[in-house]
PDB file of C-alpha atoms in Angstrom:
ATOM      1  CA  ASP A   1     105.262 110.339 106.684  1.00 85.00           C
ATOM      2  CA  SER A   2     106.270 107.209 104.753  1.00 87.00           C
ATOM      3  CA  GLY A   3     109.946 108.095 104.624  1.00 93.00           C
ATOM      4  CA  VAL A   4     109.895 108.272 100.829  1.00 97.00           C
ATOM      5  CA  THR A   5     110.678 111.706  99.429  1.00 97.00           C
ATOM      6  CA  GLN A   6     109.865 113.074  96.001  1.00 98.00           C
ATOM      7  CA  THR A   7     110.880 116.298  94.345  1.00 97.00           C
ATOM      8  CA  PRO A   8     109.548 118.551  93.069  1.00 97.00           C
ATOM      9  CA  LYS A   9     106.059 118.599  94.582  1.00 97.00           C
ATOM     10  CA  HIS A  10     104.623 120.523  91.677  1.00 97.00           C
ATOM     11  CA  LEU A  11     105.810 121.018  88.136  1.00 97.00           C
ATOM     12  CA  ILE A  12     104.287 123.123  85.389  1.00 97.00           C
ATOM     13  CA  THR A  13     105.732 122.879  81.929  1.00 97.00           C
ATOM     14  CA  ALA A  14     104.802 123.121  78.264  1.00 97.00           C
ATOM     15  CA  THR A  15     104.130 120.501  75.612  1.00 97.00           C
ATOM     16  CA  GLY A  16     107.252 119.151  73.983  1.00 97.00           C
ATOM     17  CA  GLN A  17     109.412 119.759  77.034  1.00 98.00           C
ATOM     18  CA  ARG A  18     111.355 117.279  79.154  1.00 98.00           C
ATOM     19  CA  VAL A  19     111.259 116.962  82.936  1.00 98.00           C
ATOM     20  CA  THR A  20     112.952 114.825  85.567  1.00 98.00           C
ATOM     21  CA  LEU A  21     111.226 113.625  88.704  1.00 98.00           C
ATOM     22  CA  ARG A  22     113.316 112.473  91.626  1.00 98.00           C
ATOM     23  CA  CYS A  23     112.640 109.920  94.329  1.00 98.00           C
ATOM     24  CA  SER A  24     114.564 108.911  97.437  1.00 98.00           C
ATOM     25  CA  PRO A  25     113.393 105.615  98.940  1.00 96.00           C
ATOM     26  CA  ARG A  26     113.108 104.840 102.635  1.00 95.00           C
ATOM     27  CA  SER A  27     116.393 104.076 104.295  1.00 93.00           C
ATOM     28  CA  GLY A  28     117.190 100.423 103.697  1.00 90.00           C
ATOM     29  CA  ASP A  29     114.685  99.899 100.889  1.00 92.00           C
ATOM     30  CA  LEU A  30     116.227  98.462  97.741  1.00 92.00           C
ATOM     31  CA  SER A  31     113.213  98.476  95.452  1.00 91.00           C
ATOM     32  CA  VAL A  32     111.657 101.532  93.823  1.00 94.00           C
ATOM     33  CA  TYR A  33     108.414 101.690  91.879  1.00 94.00           C
ATOM     34  CA  TRP A  34     106.968 104.478  89.737  1.00 96.00           C
ATOM     35  CA  TYR A  35     103.241 105.042  89.225  1.00 95.00           C
ATOM     36  CA  GLN A  36     101.132 107.506  87.264  1.00 96.00           C
ATOM     37  CA  GLN A  37      97.730 108.526  88.576  1.00 95.00           C
ATOM     38  CA  SER A  38      95.298 110.426  86.416  1.00 90.00           C
ATOM     39  CA  LEU A  39      91.570 110.950  86.705  1.00 79.00           C
ATOM     40  CA  ASP A  40      90.672 108.859  83.684  1.00 74.00           C
ATOM     41  CA  GLN A  41      93.326 106.130  83.943  1.00 74.00           C
ATOM     42  CA  GLY A  42      93.518 105.560  87.665  1.00 82.00           C
ATOM     43  CA  LEU A  43      96.745 104.316  89.216  1.00 89.00           C
ATOM     44  CA  GLN A  44      99.056 102.854  86.582  1.00 92.00           C
ATOM     45  CA  PHE A  45     102.248 100.967  87.340  1.00 91.00           C
ATOM     46  CA  LEU A  46     105.102 102.263  85.204  1.00 94.00           C
ATOM     47  CA  ILE A  47     108.323 100.559  86.201  1.00 94.00           C
ATOM     48  CA  GLN A  48     110.203  98.914  89.073  1.00 93.00           C
ATOM     49  CA  TYR A  49     113.890  98.872  89.961  1.00 93.00           C
ATOM     50  CA  TYR A  50     115.618  96.671  92.441  1.00 91.00           C
ATOM     51  CA  ASN A  51     119.114  97.512  93.645  1.00 93.00           C
ATOM     52  CA  GLY A  52     119.904  99.434  90.485  1.00 94.00           C
ATOM     53  CA  GLU A  53     118.471  96.970  87.998  1.00 94.00           C
ATOM     54  CA  GLU A  54     115.177  97.155  86.130  1.00 93.00           C
ATOM     55  CA  ARG A  55     112.923  94.414  87.507  1.00 90.00           C
ATOM     56  CA  ALA A  56     109.507  94.960  85.950  1.00 89.00           C
ATOM     57  CA  LYS A  57     108.004  97.182  83.328  1.00 90.00           C
ATOM     58  CA  GLY A  58     104.374  98.190  83.154  1.00 88.00           C
ATOM     59  CA  ASN A  59     102.530 100.706  81.044  1.00 81.00           C
ATOM     60  CA  ILE A  60     105.474 103.004  80.520  1.00 92.00           C
ATOM     61  CA  LEU A  61     105.597 104.990  77.304  1.00 94.00           C
ATOM     62  CA  GLU A  62     108.730 105.010  75.169  1.00 96.00           C
ATOM     63  CA  ARG A  63     108.994 108.757  75.828  1.00 97.00           C
ATOM     64  CA  PHE A  64     109.476 107.933  79.507  1.00 97.00           C
ATOM     65  CA  SER A  65     112.572 106.411  81.044  1.00 97.00           C
ATOM     66  CA  ALA A  66     113.827 105.775  84.531  1.00 97.00           C
ATOM     67  CA  GLN A  67     116.915 104.676  86.378  1.00 97.00           C
ATOM     68  CA  GLN A  68     118.035 103.827  89.875  1.00 97.00           C
ATOM     69  CA  PHE A  69     121.417 105.079  90.973  1.00 97.00           C
ATOM     70  CA  PRO A  70     124.030 103.411  93.224  1.00 96.00           C
ATOM     71  CA  ASP A  71     122.772 105.404  96.218  1.00 95.00           C
ATOM     72  CA  LEU A  72     119.330 103.882  95.414  1.00 96.00           C
ATOM     73  CA  HIS A  73     117.593 107.120  94.566  1.00 97.00           C
ATOM     74  CA  SER A  74     115.645 107.013  91.321  1.00 98.00           C
ATOM     75  CA  GLU A  75     114.735 109.425  88.571  1.00 98.00           C
ATOM     76  CA  LEU A  76     111.862 109.308  86.117  1.00 98.00           C
ATOM     77  CA  ASN A  77     112.472 111.218  82.898  1.00 98.00           C
ATOM     78  CA  LEU A  78     109.510 112.329  80.842  1.00 98.00           C
ATOM     79  CA  SER A  79     110.218 113.766  77.399  1.00 97.00           C
ATOM     80  CA  SER A  80     108.247 115.212  74.474  1.00 97.00           C
ATOM     81  CA  LEU A  81     105.536 115.963  76.965  1.00 97.00           C
ATOM     82  CA  GLU A  82     101.914 115.947  75.887  1.00 97.00           C
ATOM     83  CA  LEU A  83      98.824 117.377  77.535  1.00 96.00           C
ATOM     84  CA  GLY A  84      97.760 113.859  78.484  1.00 93.00           C
ATOM     85  CA  ASP A  85     100.881 113.391  80.582  1.00 95.00           C
ATOM     86  CA  SER A  86      99.443 115.744  83.182  1.00 96.00           C
ATOM     87  CA  ALA A  87      99.008 113.561  86.249  1.00 96.00           C
ATOM     88  CA  LEU A  88     100.248 112.733  89.711  1.00 97.00           C
ATOM     89  CA  TYR A  89     103.425 110.687  89.647  1.00 98.00           C
ATOM     90  CA  PHE A  90     104.115 108.563  92.692  1.00 97.00           C
ATOM     91  CA  CYS A  91     107.231 106.786  93.702  1.00 97.00           C
ATOM     92  CA  ALA A  92     107.068 103.900  96.166  1.00 95.00           C
ATOM     93  CA  SER A  93     109.707 101.782  97.807  1.00 94.00           C
ATOM     94  CA  SER A  94     109.926  98.430  99.516  1.00 89.00           C
ATOM     95  CA  VAL A  95     112.658  96.503 101.265  1.00 83.00           C
ATOM     96  CA  ALA A  96     112.714  93.865  98.569  1.00 69.00           C
ATOM     97  CA  PRO A  97     110.266  92.212  96.218  1.00 62.00           C
ATOM     98  CA  GLY A  98     108.220  89.649  98.063  1.00 60.00           C
ATOM     99  CA  ASP A  99     108.319  91.448 101.395  1.00 54.00           C
ATOM    100  CA  LYS A 100     104.554  91.002 101.764  1.00 62.00           C
ATOM    101  CA  GLU A 101     104.584  93.423  98.854  1.00 70.00           C
ATOM    102  CA  THR A 102     104.363  96.341 101.283  1.00 84.00           C
ATOM    103  CA  GLN A 103     105.058  99.442  99.276  1.00 89.00           C
ATOM    104  CA  TYR A 104     105.553 102.825 100.912  1.00 93.00           C
ATOM    105  CA  PHE A 105     104.430 105.705  98.720  1.00 95.00           C
ATOM    106  CA  GLY A 106     105.961 109.144  98.534  1.00 97.00           C
ATOM    107  CA  PRO A 107     103.811 112.290  98.493  1.00 96.00           C
ATOM    108  CA  GLY A 108     103.878 112.467  94.700  1.00 97.00           C
ATOM    109  CA  THR A 109     104.811 115.021  92.068  1.00 97.00           C
ATOM    110  CA  ARG A 110     101.920 116.827  90.427  1.00 96.00           C
ATOM    111  CA  LEU A 111     102.773 117.496  86.791  1.00 97.00           C
ATOM    112  CA  LEU A 112     100.794 119.940  84.713  1.00 97.00           C
ATOM    113  CA  VAL A 113     101.557 120.161  81.002  1.00 97.00           C
ATOM    114  CA  LEU A 114     100.175 123.266  79.306  1.00 96.00           C
TER     115      LEU A 114
ATOM    116  CA  GLY B   1      93.479  91.427  79.058  1.00 64.00           C
ATOM    117  CA  GLN B   2      93.948  92.313  82.659  1.00 75.00           C
ATOM    118  CA  SER B   3      91.242  93.893  84.725  1.00 87.00           C
ATOM    119  CA  LEU B   4      90.152  94.416  88.269  1.00 92.00           C
ATOM    120  CA  GLU B   5      86.624  95.386  89.211  1.00 95.00           C
ATOM    121  CA  GLN B   6      85.505  97.228  92.318  1.00 97.00           C
ATOM    122  CA  PRO B   7      82.340  99.128  93.173  1.00 97.00           C
ATOM    123  CA  SER B   8      82.841 102.799  92.411  1.00 95.00           C
ATOM    124  CA  GLU B   9      81.220 104.091  95.606  1.00 97.00           C
ATOM    125  CA  VAL B  10      80.132 102.785  98.992  1.00 97.00           C
ATOM    126  CA  THR B  11      78.395 104.721 101.744  1.00 97.00           C
ATOM    127  CA  ALA B  12      78.020 103.679 105.380  1.00 97.00           C
ATOM    128  CA  VAL B  13      77.488 105.242 108.803  1.00 97.00           C
ATOM    129  CA  GLU B  14      79.914 105.543 111.662  1.00 97.00           C
ATOM    130  CA  GLY B  15      80.287 102.356 113.662  1.00 97.00           C
ATOM    131  CA  ALA B  16      79.018 100.167 110.842  1.00 97.00           C
ATOM    132  CA  ILE B  17      80.799  97.398 108.929  1.00 97.00           C
ATOM    133  CA  VAL B  18      81.459  97.695 105.214  1.00 98.00           C
ATOM    134  CA  GLN B  19      82.831  95.233 102.680  1.00 98.00           C
ATOM    135  CA  ILE B  20      84.562  96.329  99.475  1.00 98.00           C
ATOM    136  CA  ASN B  21      84.772  93.602  96.863  1.00 97.00           C
ATOM    137  CA  CYS B  22      87.379  93.113  94.194  1.00 97.00           C
ATOM    138  CA  THR B  23      87.300  90.637  91.319  1.00 97.00           C
ATOM    139  CA  TYR B  24      90.283  90.237  89.069  1.00 94.00           C
ATOM    140  CA  GLN B  25      91.301  88.780  85.760  1.00 91.00           C
ATOM    141  CA  THR B  26      95.046  88.913  85.224  1.00 82.00           C
ATOM    142  CA  SER B  27      97.825  87.034  83.489  1.00 77.00           C
ATOM    143  CA  GLY B  28      99.038  85.100  86.486  1.00 81.00           C
ATOM    144  CA  PHE B  29      98.563  85.931  90.097  1.00 85.00           C
ATOM    145  CA  TYR B  30     100.917  86.242  93.034  1.00 86.00           C
ATOM    146  CA  GLY B  31      98.760  88.118  95.484  1.00 89.00           C
ATOM    147  CA  LEU B  32      96.170  90.784  96.186  1.00 92.00           C
ATOM    148  CA  SER B  33      96.978  94.034  97.964  1.00 92.00           C
ATOM    149  CA  TRP B  34      94.761  96.770  99.347  1.00 95.00           C
ATOM    150  CA  TYR B  35      95.597 100.450  99.599  1.00 95.00           C
ATOM    151  CA  GLN B  36      93.858 103.436 101.138  1.00 97.00           C
ATOM    152  CA  GLN B  37      94.133 106.896  99.630  1.00 95.00           C
ATOM    153  CA  HIS B  38      92.714 110.061 101.144  1.00 95.00           C
ATOM    154  CA  ASP B  39      91.921 112.979  98.847  1.00 91.00           C
ATOM    155  CA  GLY B  40      95.134 114.754  97.935  1.00 89.00           C
ATOM    156  CA  GLY B  41      97.259 112.117  99.633  1.00 92.00           C
ATOM    157  CA  ALA B  42      99.402 109.169  98.676  1.00 94.00           C
ATOM    158  CA  PRO B  43      98.251 105.540  98.745  1.00 94.00           C
ATOM    159  CA  THR B  44      98.898 103.763 102.033  1.00 94.00           C
ATOM    160  CA  PHE B  45      99.375 100.004 102.213  1.00 91.00           C
ATOM    161  CA  LEU B  46      96.687  98.152 104.176  1.00 93.00           C
ATOM    162  CA  SER B  47      97.087  94.447 103.532  1.00 91.00           C
ATOM    163  CA  TYR B  48      98.352  91.694 101.260  1.00 90.00           C
ATOM    164  CA  ASN B  49      96.928  88.210 100.667  1.00 92.00           C
ATOM    165  CA  ALA B  50      98.872  85.573  98.803  1.00 90.00           C
ATOM    166  CA  LEU B  51      96.952  82.587 100.130  1.00 92.00           C
ATOM    167  CA  ASP B  52      93.246  81.887 100.491  1.00 95.00           C
ATOM    168  CA  GLY B  53      91.654  83.028 103.682  1.00 96.00           C
ATOM    169  CA  LEU B  54      91.226  85.968 105.966  1.00 96.00           C
ATOM    170  CA  GLU B  55      93.978  88.284 107.203  1.00 92.00           C
ATOM    171  CA  GLU B  56      93.099  90.556 110.101  1.00 92.00           C
ATOM    172  CA  THR B  57      94.856  93.772 111.043  1.00 86.00           C
ATOM    173  CA  GLY B  58      93.008  95.718 113.692  1.00 91.00           C
ATOM    174  CA  ARG B  59      89.719  97.038 112.337  1.00 95.00           C
ATOM    175  CA  PHE B  60      90.608  95.985 108.810  1.00 95.00           C
ATOM    176  CA  SER B  61      90.480  92.467 107.406  1.00 96.00           C
ATOM    177  CA  SER B  62      91.161  91.205 103.911  1.00 97.00           C
ATOM    178  CA  PHE B  63      89.990  87.999 102.306  1.00 97.00           C
ATOM    179  CA  LEU B  64      91.130  86.117  99.242  1.00 97.00           C
ATOM    180  CA  SER B  65      89.686  83.249  97.228  1.00 96.00           C
ATOM    181  CA  ARG B  66      92.100  82.350  94.453  1.00 94.00           C
ATOM    182  CA  SER B  67      89.718  79.838  92.893  1.00 93.00           C
ATOM    183  CA  ASP B  68      87.074  82.551  92.526  1.00 94.00           C
ATOM    184  CA  SER B  69      89.534  85.312  91.569  1.00 94.00           C
ATOM    185  CA  TYR B  70      87.915  87.346  94.283  1.00 95.00           C
ATOM    186  CA  GLY B  71      88.843  89.230  97.367  1.00 97.00           C
ATOM    187  CA  TYR B  72      87.391  91.768  99.728  1.00 98.00           C
ATOM    188  CA  LEU B  73      88.384  94.339 102.287  1.00 98.00           C
ATOM    189  CA  LEU B  74      86.294  94.449 105.444  1.00 98.00           C
ATOM    190  CA  LEU B  75      86.276  97.593 107.536  1.00 97.00           C
ATOM    191  CA  GLN B  76      84.743  97.363 110.986  1.00 97.00           C
ATOM    192  CA  GLU B  77      83.720 100.024 113.505  1.00 97.00           C
ATOM    193  CA  LEU B  78      83.816 102.632 110.781  1.00 97.00           C
ATOM    194  CA  GLN B  79      85.167 106.048 111.677  1.00 97.00           C
ATOM    195  CA  MET B  80      84.884 109.346 109.822  1.00 97.00           C
ATOM    196  CA  LYS B  81      88.594 109.187 109.054  1.00 96.00           C
ATOM    197  CA  ASP B  82      88.000 106.005 107.033  1.00 97.00           C
ATOM    198  CA  SER B  83      86.387 108.127 104.315  1.00 98.00           C
ATOM    199  CA  ALA B  84      88.810 107.636 101.446  1.00 97.00           C
ATOM    200  CA  SER B  85      89.344 105.705  98.244  1.00 96.00           C
ATOM    201  CA  TYR B  86      90.330 102.065  98.499  1.00 97.00           C
ATOM    202  CA  PHE B  87      92.223 100.262  95.766  1.00 96.00           C
ATOM    203  CA  CYS B  88      92.830  96.572  95.248  1.00 96.00           C
ATOM    204  CA  ALA B  89      95.938  95.614  93.299  1.00 93.00           C
ATOM    205  CA  VAL B  90      97.232  92.364  91.830  1.00 91.00           C
ATOM    206  CA  LYS B  91     100.822  91.387  91.264  1.00 83.00           C
ATOM    207  CA  ASN B  92     100.906  89.259  88.138  1.00 79.00           C
ATOM    208  CA  TYR B  93     103.481  86.906  86.667  1.00 74.00           C
ATOM    209  CA  GLY B  94     105.187  89.742  84.820  1.00 70.00           C
ATOM    210  CA  GLN B  95     105.937  91.247  88.224  1.00 67.00           C
ATOM    211  CA  ASN B  96     103.592  94.058  87.244  1.00 77.00           C
ATOM    212  CA  PHE B  97     101.170  95.616  89.647  1.00 84.00           C
ATOM    213  CA  VAL B  98      97.689  96.148  88.246  1.00 88.00           C
ATOM    214  CA  PHE B  99      95.392  98.409  90.259  1.00 90.00           C
ATOM    215  CA  GLY B 100      91.629  98.438  90.357  1.00 93.00           C
ATOM    216  CA  PRO B 101      89.700 101.640  89.612  1.00 93.00           C
ATOM    217  CA  GLY B 102      89.157 102.331  93.306  1.00 95.00           C
ATOM    218  CA  THR B 103      86.144 102.465  95.591  1.00 96.00           C
ATOM    219  CA  ARG B 104      85.222 105.749  97.196  1.00 96.00           C
ATOM    220  CA  LEU B 105      84.002 105.150 100.739  1.00 97.00           C
ATOM    221  CA  SER B 106      81.941 107.834 102.414  1.00 97.00           C
ATOM    222  CA  VAL B 107      81.315 107.472 106.145  1.00 97.00           C
ATOM    223  CA  LEU B 108      78.353 109.435 107.412  1.00 96.00           C
ATOM    224  CA  PRO B 109      77.839 110.580 111.009  1.00 94.00           C
TER     225      PRO B 109
END
């Protein structure tokens, strides 16, 4: 158990819908990262927040957005969902950027878009 | 562009030593990380190299050569539980993390 929690574990929805994935980092970790893992694209970095502020942006679609709240939990919002958005979405946390870059991954949310 | 290359599959027997290579081409480079992921599980951090040389952590070691844009993960005294996928990842100047396609390691009895 990494100490990072993600909800829900599974999500089934339809094309065109909007969903919100939630992540609670390990106690004391200030940085949160979001990743998408699909069979054909591998593990893709989406976005990073540090202490409430966006720090880095990767291959995140405009239909996707994220935020980190004052209590440090984070949410990833996916809208206008397409079949290709079906994937595992991981959240990871670290104490701070540069901390040997050790990221602790949550168990993931498996999203299925029908 | 940015790319990392790893062998897609490696097979070895219990007790053996295996090396998983990673070559990278990225816009800037801060360091190379390695992660292990069992089927159905989440990635688990193994190691991070920012400087050239070898880092050892128990049965696992990781090596980096910045001049060659190359690194490897060395697993010694292989155990069945080491069967998993292993990913290298680079942190580039945009603070982005770029992951390799992963190497599936199968450990045979």
